[in-house]
Coordinates of C-alpha atoms in Angstrom, one line a residue:
X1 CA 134.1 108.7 115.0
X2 CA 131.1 111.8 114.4
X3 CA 131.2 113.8 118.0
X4 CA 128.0 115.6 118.5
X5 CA 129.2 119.2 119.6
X6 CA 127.1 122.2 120.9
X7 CA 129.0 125.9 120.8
X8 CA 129.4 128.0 124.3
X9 CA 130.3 131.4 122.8
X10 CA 132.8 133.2 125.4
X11 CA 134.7 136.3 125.7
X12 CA 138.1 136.5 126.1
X13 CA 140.3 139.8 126.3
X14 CA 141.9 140.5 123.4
X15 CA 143.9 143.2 124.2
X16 CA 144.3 145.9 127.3
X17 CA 146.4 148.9 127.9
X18 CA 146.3 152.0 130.3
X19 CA 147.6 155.4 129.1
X20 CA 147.9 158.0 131.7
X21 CA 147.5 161.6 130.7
X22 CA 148.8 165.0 131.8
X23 CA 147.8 168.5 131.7
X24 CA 149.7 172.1 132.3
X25 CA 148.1 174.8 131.1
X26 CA 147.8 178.3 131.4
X27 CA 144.9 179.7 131.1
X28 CA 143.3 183.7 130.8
X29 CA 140.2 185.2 132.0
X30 CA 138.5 186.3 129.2
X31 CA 137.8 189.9 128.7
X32 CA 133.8 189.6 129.8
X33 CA 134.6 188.1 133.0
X34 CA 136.1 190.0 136.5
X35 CA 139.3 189.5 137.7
X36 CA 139.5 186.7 140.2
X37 CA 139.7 187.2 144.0
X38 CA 139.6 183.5 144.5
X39 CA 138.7 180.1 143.5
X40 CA 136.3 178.3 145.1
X41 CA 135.9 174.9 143.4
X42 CA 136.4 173.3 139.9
X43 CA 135.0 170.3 138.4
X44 CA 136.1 168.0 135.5
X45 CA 134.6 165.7 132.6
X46 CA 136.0 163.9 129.5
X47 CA 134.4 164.4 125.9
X48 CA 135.4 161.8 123.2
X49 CA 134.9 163.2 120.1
X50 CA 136.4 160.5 117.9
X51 CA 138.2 157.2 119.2
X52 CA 139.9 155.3 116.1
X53 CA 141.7 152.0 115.8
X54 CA 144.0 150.7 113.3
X55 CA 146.4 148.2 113.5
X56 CA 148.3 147.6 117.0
X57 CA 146.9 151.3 117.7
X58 CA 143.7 153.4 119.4
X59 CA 143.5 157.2 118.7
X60 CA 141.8 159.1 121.1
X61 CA 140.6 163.2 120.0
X62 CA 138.4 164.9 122.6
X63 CA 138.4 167.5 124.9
X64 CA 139.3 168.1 128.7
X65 CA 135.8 169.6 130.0
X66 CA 136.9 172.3 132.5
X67 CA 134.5 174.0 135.0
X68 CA 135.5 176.5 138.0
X69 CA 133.5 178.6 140.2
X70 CA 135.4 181.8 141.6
X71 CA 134.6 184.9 143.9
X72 CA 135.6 188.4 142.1
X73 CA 138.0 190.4 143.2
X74 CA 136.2 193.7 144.1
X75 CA 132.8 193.3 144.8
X76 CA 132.9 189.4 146.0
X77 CA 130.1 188.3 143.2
X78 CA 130.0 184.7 142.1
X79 CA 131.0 184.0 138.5
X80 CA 132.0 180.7 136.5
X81 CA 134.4 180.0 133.9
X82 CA 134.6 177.0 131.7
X83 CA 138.0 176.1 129.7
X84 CA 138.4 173.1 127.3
X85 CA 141.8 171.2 127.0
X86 CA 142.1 169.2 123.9
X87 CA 143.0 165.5 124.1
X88 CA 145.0 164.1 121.4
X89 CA 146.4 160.5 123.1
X90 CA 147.6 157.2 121.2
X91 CA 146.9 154.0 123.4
X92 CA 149.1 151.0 121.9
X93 CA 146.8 147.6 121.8
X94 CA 149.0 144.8 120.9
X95 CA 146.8 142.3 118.5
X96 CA 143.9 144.7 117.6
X97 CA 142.9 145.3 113.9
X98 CA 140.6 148.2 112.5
X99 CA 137.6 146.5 112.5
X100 CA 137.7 145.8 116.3
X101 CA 136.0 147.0 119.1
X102 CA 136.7 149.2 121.7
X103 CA 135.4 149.5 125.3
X104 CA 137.3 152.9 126.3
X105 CA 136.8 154.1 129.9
X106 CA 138.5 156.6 132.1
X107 CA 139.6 158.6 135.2
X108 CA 140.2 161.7 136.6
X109 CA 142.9 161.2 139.1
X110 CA 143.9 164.5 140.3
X111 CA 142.7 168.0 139.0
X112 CA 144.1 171.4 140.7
X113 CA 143.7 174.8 140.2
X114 CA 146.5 177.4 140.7
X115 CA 145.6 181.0 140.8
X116 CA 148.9 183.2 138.7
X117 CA 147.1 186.5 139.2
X118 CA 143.7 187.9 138.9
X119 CA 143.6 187.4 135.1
X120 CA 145.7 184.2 134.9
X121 CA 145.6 180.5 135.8
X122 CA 147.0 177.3 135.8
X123 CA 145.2 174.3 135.3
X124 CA 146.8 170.9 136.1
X125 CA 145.0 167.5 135.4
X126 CA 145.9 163.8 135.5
X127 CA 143.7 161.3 133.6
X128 CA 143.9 157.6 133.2
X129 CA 142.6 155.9 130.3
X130 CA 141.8 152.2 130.5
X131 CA 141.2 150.9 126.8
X132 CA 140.3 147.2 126.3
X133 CA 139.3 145.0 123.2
X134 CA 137.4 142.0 123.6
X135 CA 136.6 139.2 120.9
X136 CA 133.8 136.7 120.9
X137 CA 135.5 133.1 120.3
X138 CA 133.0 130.2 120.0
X139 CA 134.1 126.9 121.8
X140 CA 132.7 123.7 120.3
X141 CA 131.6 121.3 123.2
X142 CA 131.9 117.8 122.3
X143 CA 128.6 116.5 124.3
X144 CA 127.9 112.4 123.0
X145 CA 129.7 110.2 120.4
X146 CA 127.6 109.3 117.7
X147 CA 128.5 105.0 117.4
X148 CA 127.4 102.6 119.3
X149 CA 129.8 100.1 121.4
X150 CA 131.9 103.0 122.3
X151 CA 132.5 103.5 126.0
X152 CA 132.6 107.6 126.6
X153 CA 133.7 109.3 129.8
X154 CA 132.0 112.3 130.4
X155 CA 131.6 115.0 132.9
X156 CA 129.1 117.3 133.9
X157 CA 129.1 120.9 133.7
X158 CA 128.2 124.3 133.8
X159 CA 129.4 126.8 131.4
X160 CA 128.9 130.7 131.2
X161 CA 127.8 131.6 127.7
X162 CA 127.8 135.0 126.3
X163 CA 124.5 135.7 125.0
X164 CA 124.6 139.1 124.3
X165 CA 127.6 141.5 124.4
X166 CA 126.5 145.6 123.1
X167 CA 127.0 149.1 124.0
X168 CA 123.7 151.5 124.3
X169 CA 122.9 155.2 125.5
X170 CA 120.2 156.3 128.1
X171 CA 119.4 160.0 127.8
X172 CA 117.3 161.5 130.4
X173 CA 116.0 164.6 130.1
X174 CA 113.8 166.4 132.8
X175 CA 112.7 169.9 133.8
X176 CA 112.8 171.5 136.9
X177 CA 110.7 174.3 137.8
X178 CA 111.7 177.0 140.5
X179 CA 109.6 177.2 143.6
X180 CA 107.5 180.4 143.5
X181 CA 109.3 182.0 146.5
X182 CA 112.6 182.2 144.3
X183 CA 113.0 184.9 142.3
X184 CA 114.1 184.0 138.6
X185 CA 117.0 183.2 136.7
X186 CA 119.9 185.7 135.6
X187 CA 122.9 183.3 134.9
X188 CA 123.1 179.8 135.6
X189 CA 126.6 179.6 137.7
X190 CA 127.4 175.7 138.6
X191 CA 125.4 172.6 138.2
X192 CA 126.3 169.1 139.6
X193 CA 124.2 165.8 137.6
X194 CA 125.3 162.7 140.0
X195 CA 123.2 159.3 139.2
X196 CA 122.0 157.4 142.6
X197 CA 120.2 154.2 143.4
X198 CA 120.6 152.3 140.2
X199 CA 118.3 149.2 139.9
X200 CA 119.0 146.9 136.8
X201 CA 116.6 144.7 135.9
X202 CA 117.1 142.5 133.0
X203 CA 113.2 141.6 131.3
X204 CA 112.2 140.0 128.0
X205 CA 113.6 141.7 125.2
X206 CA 114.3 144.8 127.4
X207 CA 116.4 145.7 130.3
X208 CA 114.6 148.2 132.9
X209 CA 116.6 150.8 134.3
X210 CA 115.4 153.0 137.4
X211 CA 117.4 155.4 139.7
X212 CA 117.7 158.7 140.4
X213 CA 119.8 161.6 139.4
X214 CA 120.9 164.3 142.1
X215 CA 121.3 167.4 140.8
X216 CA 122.5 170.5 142.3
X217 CA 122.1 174.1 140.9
X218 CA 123.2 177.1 142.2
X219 CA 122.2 180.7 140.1
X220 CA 122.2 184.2 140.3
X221 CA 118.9 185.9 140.4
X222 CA 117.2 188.9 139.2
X223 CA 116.8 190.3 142.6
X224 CA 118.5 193.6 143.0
X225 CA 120.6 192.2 145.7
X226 CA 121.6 189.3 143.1
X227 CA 122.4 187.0 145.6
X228 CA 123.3 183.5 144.5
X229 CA 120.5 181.2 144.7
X230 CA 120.9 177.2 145.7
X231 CA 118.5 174.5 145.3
X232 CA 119.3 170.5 145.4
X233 CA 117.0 167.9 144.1
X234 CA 116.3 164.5 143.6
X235 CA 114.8 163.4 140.3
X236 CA 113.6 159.1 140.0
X237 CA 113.7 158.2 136.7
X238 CA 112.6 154.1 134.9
X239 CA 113.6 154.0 131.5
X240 CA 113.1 150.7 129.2
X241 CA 116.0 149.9 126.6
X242 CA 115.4 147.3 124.0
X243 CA 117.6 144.1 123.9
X244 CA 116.5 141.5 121.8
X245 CA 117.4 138.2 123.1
X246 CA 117.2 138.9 126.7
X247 CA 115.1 137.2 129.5
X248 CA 115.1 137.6 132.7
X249 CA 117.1 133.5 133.1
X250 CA 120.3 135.3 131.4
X251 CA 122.8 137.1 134.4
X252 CA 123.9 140.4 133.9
X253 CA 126.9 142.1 134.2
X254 CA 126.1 146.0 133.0
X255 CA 128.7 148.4 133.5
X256 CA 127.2 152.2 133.6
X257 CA 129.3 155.5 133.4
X258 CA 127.5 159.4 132.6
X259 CA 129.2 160.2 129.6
X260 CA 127.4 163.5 129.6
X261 CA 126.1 166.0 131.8
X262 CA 124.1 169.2 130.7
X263 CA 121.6 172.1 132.0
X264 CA 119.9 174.9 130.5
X265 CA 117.6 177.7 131.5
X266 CA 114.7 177.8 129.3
X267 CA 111.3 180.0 129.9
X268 CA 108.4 179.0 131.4
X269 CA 104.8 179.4 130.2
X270 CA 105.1 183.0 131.3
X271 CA 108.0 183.7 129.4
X272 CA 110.3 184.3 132.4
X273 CA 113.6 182.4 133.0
X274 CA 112.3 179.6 135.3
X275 CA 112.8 176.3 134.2
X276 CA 116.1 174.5 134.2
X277 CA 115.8 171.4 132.0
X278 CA 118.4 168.4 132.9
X279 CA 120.1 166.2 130.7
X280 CA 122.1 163.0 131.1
X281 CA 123.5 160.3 129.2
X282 CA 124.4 157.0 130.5
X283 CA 126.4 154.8 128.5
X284 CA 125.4 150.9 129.1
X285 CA 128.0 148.3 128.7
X286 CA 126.0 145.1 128.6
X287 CA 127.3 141.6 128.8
X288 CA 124.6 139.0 129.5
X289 CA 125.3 135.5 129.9
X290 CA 123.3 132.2 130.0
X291 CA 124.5 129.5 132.5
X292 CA 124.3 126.4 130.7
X293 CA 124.5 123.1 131.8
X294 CA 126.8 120.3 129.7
X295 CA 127.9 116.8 129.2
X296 CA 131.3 117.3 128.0
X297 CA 133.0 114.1 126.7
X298 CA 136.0 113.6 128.1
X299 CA 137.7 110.2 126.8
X300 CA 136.7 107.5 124.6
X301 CA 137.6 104.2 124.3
X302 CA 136.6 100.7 122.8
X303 CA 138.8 97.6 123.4
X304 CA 138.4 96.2 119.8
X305 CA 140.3 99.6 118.0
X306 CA 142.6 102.0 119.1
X307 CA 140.9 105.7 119.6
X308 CA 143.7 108.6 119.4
X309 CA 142.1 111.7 120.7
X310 CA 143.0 115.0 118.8
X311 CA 141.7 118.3 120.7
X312 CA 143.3 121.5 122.6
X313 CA 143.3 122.9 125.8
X314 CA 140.8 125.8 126.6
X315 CA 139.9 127.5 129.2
X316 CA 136.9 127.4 130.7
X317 CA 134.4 129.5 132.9
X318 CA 131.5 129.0 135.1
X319 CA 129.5 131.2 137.9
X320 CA 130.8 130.8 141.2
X321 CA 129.6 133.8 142.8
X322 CA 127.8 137.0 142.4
X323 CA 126.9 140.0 145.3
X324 CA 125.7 143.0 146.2
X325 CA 127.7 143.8 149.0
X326 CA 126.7 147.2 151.0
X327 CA 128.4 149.1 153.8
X328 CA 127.4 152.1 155.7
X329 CA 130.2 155.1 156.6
X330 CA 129.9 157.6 159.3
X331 CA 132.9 159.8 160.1
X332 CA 133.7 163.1 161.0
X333 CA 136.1 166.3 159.2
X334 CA 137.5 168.8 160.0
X335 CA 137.1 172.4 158.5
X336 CA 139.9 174.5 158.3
X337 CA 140.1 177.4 161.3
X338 CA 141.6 180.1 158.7
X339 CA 138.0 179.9 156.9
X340 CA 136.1 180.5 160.1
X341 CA 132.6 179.6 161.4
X342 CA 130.6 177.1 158.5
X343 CA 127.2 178.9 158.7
X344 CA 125.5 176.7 156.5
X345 CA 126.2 173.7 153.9
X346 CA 125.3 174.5 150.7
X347 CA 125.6 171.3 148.5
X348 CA 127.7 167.6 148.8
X349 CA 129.0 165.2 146.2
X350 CA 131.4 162.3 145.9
X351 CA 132.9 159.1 144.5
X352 CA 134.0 156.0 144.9
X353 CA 137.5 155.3 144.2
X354 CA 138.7 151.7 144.5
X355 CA 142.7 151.7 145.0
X356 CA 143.5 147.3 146.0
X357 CA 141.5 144.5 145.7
X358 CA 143.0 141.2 147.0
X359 CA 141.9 137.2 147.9
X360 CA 141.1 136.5 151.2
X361 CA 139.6 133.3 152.9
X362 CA 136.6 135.2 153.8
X363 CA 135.7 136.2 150.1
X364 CA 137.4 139.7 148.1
X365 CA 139.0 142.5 150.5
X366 CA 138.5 146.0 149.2
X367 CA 140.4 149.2 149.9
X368 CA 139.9 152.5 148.6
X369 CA 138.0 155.9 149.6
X370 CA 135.1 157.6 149.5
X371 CA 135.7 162.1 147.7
X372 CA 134.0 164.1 149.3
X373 CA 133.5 167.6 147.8
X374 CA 131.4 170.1 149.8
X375 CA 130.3 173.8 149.2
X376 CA 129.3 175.6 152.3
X377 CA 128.9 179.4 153.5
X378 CA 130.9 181.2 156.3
X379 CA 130.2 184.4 158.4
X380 CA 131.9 186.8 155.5
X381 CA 129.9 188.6 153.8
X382 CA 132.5 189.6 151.3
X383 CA 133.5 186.3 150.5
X384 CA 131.2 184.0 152.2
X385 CA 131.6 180.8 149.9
X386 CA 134.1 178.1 150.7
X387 CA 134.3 174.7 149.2
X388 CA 136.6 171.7 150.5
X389 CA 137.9 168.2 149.4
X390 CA 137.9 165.4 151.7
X391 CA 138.9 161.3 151.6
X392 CA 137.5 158.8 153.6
X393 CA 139.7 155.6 153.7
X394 CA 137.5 152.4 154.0
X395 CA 138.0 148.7 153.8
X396 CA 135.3 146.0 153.4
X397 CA 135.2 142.4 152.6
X398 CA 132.7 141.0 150.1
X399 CA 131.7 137.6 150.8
X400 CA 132.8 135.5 148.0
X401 CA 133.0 131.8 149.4
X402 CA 135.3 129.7 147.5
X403 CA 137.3 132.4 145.6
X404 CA 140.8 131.8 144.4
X405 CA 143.8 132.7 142.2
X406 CA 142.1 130.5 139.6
X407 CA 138.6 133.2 139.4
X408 CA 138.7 136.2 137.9
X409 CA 136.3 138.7 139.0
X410 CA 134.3 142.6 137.9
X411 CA 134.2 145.0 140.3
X412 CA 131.5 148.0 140.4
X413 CA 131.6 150.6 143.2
X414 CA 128.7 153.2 143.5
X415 CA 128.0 155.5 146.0
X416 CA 124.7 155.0 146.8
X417 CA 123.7 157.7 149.6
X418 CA 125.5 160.7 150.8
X419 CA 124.2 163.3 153.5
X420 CA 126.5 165.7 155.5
X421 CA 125.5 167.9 158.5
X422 CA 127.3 170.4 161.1
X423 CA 128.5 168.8 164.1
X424 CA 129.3 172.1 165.4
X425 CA 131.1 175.2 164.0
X426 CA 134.2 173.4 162.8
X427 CA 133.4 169.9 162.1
X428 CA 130.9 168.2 159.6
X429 CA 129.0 164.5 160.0
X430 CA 129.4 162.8 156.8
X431 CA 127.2 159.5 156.4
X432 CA 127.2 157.3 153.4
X433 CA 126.3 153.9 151.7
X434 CA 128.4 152.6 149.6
X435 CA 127.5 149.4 146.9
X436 CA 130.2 147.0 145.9
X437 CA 128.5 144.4 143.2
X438 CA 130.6 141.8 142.3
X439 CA 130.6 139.0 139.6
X440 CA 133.1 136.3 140.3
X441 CA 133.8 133.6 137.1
X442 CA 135.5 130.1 137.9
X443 CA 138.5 129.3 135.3
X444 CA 140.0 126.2 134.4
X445 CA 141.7 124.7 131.5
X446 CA 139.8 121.4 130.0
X447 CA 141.0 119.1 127.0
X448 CA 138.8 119.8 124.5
X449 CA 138.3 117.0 121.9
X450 CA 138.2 117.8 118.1
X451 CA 138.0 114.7 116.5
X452 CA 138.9 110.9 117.1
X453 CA 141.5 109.2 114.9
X454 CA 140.9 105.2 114.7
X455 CA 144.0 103.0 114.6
X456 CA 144.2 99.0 114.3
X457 CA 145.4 97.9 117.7
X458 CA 148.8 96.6 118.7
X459 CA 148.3 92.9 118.5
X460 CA 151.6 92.3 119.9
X461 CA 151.5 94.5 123.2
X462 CA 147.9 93.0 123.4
X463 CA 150.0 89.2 123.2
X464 CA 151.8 89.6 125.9
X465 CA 149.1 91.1 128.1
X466 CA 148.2 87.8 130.7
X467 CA 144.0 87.3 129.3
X468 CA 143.2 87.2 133.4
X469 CA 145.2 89.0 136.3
X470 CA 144.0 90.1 139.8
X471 CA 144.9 94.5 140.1
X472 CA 145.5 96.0 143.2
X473 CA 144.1 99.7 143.3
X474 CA 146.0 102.3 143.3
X475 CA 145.1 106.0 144.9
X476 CA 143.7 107.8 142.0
X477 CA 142.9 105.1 140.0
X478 CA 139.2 105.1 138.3
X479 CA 137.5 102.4 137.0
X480 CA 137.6 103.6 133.5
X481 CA 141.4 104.2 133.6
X482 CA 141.8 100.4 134.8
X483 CA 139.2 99.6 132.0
X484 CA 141.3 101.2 129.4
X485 CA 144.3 99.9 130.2
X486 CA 143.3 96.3 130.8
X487 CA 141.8 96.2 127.3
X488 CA 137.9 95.2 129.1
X489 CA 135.2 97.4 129.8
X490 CA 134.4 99.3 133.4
X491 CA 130.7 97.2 132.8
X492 CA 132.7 94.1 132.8
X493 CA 134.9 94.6 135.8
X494 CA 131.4 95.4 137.6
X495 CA 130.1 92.1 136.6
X496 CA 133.4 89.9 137.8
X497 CA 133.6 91.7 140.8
X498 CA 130.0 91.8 141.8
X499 CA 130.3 95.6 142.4
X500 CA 127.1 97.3 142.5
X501 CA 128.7 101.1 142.2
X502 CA 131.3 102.5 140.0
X503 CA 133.0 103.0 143.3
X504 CA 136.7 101.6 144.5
X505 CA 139.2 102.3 147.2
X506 CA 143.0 101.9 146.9
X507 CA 144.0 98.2 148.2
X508 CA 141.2 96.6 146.5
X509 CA 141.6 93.8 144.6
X510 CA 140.1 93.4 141.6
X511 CA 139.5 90.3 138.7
X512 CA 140.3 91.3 135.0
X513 CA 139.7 89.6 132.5
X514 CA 141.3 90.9 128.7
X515 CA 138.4 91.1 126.2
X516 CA 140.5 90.9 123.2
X517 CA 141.8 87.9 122.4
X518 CA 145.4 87.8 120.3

């Protein structure tokens, strides 16, 4: 018997593995820089310079990106220093060959700085790599049965088909100009690139991408004082990426991470040191699926053969739910009375770290906090810059009707507004919004039939089958399972038992009559 089949292309996890990293390292001030009085803050990025795969293995080479902002021992200046820790980490991946690809992400879960002595430190770092390897696996659908006189049970539905599964880069690169009241550029000392706001749109043949980038500069002038200079801005970008194949009918599920973050001074038209010119890359992870509706053919059967079904189990996925949740934060810290009176804040960042995600009746429950790093300036002149590290617990429920152990779900967390103010000289308002997006898939396993096998049927059992008997129904029984094993057709029962629906209830009596005759 020729089954017509149509192919649902899906993505299953090949292989996943976490590697957690750690760093000790001394490191000196180089000779052109001051000694150190103290640190203020330090800041941390990965760069992958090669990522190789082999069998069972994934080699990682890059470098641990260090920056740290410190105040000079004798005259209290600003300066920066920038170290770079290599990164030279094997991640075993059960099942993966060369030729395989690799989505590699990763996170920086703790990162101190430890002052030896004015010309010495010690960095210490913990990262997390999360390396995964996905394969493509195409599932033929068995969808009608090509002969005639063939009853065929079928059920209806709806299947998540990848579409398009790639990896693309996003650089955006803008200059800013200094307002004319600030005087011009000596050394650039610290720089923060956070994205904001991201807005996805998928479109035909592209996928639109809009946001903004916060950025945060602070420099030392060419005044003779040579204070520092501080300036925050907020940069909207829209960029188009080509993606052939997509439409705005597919559903996304785009995972974005800055992979790189860079600033330069560069002249202006005048010649003098006033432009800083921005540049960020975001790395696009882009799985787009079409829902897709089926008639998947479930059993066959004819009372005039035997039909042996030959298939496998599969599993299979369809969209139960997908959200952008949003929550709003509003809490207050505490700065720390040894630093005294917080004059003025100078610059704010954070993240989002997700720590537990678990099932509830109400949807998905998540827990984790919001950093907060700030910069501010106190009433000492010597040493007036302080920076602090703050965590803001939350939990928040994403509504997620009818999810259960059998889903399995992505998570994205962005924090999508931050602003901080004084409260008064010793505590600071922090408000933010934070986004949780989720994308919940329905599994389940489902016979999926191959082929069927036709055998000559067994005349004998048939014999001794009575050719008319009344059936009491049973709970769970369907007509098509009574059909089947009575050797008559679910039209025929219909017909006997005047029954104008496929419909029966256990206790029901019902005529059969045997079709084949011994």
């Amino acid at each position: 018997m020729e089954l017509k089949k149509e192919t649902v292309q899906m993505l299953r996890v090949k292989s996943k593995a976490a590697s957690q990293v750690t760093f000790d390292e001394d490191y000196n001030v180089p000779d052109t820089r001051p000694d150190i009085g103290r640190m203020i803050q330090s800041k941390a990025e990965i760069s992958m310079d090669e990522v190789r795969l082999s069998e069972g293995r994934a080699f990682l080479k890059g470098s641990l990106n260090v920056d740290m902002l410190y105040v000079g021992e004798k005259e209290g200046r600003i300066y920066s220093l920038a170290a770079k820790l290599p990164v030279d980490e094997t991640v075993n991946l059960e099942g993966i060959e060369g030729g395989d690809k690799l989505c590699l992400n990763w996170e920086m879960e703790d990162l101190s700085i430890h002052v030896i002595h004015s010309r010495k430190l010690n960095i210490k770092a913990i990262v997390t790599f999360y390396a995964a390897v996905d394969e493509t696996t195409g599932i033929q659908i068995p969808v009608a049965l090509e002969e005639e006189d063939i009853s065929v049970k079928k059920k209806r539905v709806e299947l998540m088909s990848l579409c398009i599964h790639k990896k693309d880069t996003l650089r955006i690169k803008e200059d800013i100009e200094l307002a004319a009241n600030r005087p011009n550029v000596e050394s650039l000392l610290w720089h923060t690139i956070e994205p904001r706001n991201l807005d996805l749109r998928v479109e035909k043949d592209k996928i639109r991408v809009k946001g903004e980038l916060a950025v945060f500069i602070l420099y030392e002038g060419t005044d003779e004082e040579a204070l520092p200079q501080w300036q925050e801005y907020t940069l909207p970008f829209s960029r188009e990426m080509e993606c052939q194949g997509c439409g705005e009918e597919l559903i996304p599920h785009i995972e974005v991470s800055l992979i790189h973050q860079g600033m330069e001074v560069k002249p202006d038209g005048d010649g003098e040191e006033r432009i800083f010119q921005v540049d960020a890359v975001l790395e696009l992870n882009m799985k787009l699926y079409r829902e897709v509706e089926y008639d998947l053919v479930q059993d066959v059967y004819t009372p005039l053969k035997e039909c042996v079904l030959h298939g496998k189990q599969e599993i299979l996925e369809s969209l139960l739910v997908r959200n952008l949740s949003r929550f709003r934060m509003n809490d207050r810290i505490k700065v720390k009375e040894s630093q005294g009176k917080v004059l003025q804040l100078c610059h704010s960042c954070g993240r989002v770290k997700i720590d537990k995600t678990r099932i509830t009746e109400e949807g998905i429950q998540v827990e984790g906090i919001v950093i907060l790093r700030l910069l501010y300036i106190i009433g000492n002149d010597e040493m007036p810059f302080y920076s602090m590290e703050a965590m803001l617990p939350f939990t928040h429920v994403i509504d997620a009707k009818g999810v259960g152990p059998d889903c399995r779900y992505f998570l994205h967390s962005e924090l999508e507004q931050l602003s901080v103010t004084m409260a008064d000289g010793d505590e600071i308002e922090v408000k933010a919004s934070v986004g949780l997006n989720v994308l919940v898939f329905r599994q389940w396993e489902e016979m999926i039939i191959d082929h069927v096998e036709e055998k000559p049927l067994d005349m004998k059992k048939i014999q001794d089958m009575p050719g008319v008997t009344v059936y009491m129904v049973k709970p769970g029984d369907t007509l098509w399972d009574i059909a089947r094993s009575f050797y008559t057709t679910v039209e025929e029962i219909c017909t006997m038992n005047s029954l104008q629906e496929a419909e029966i209830s256990p206790g029901q009596s019902l005529l059969l009559v045997k079709q084949v005759q011994s």
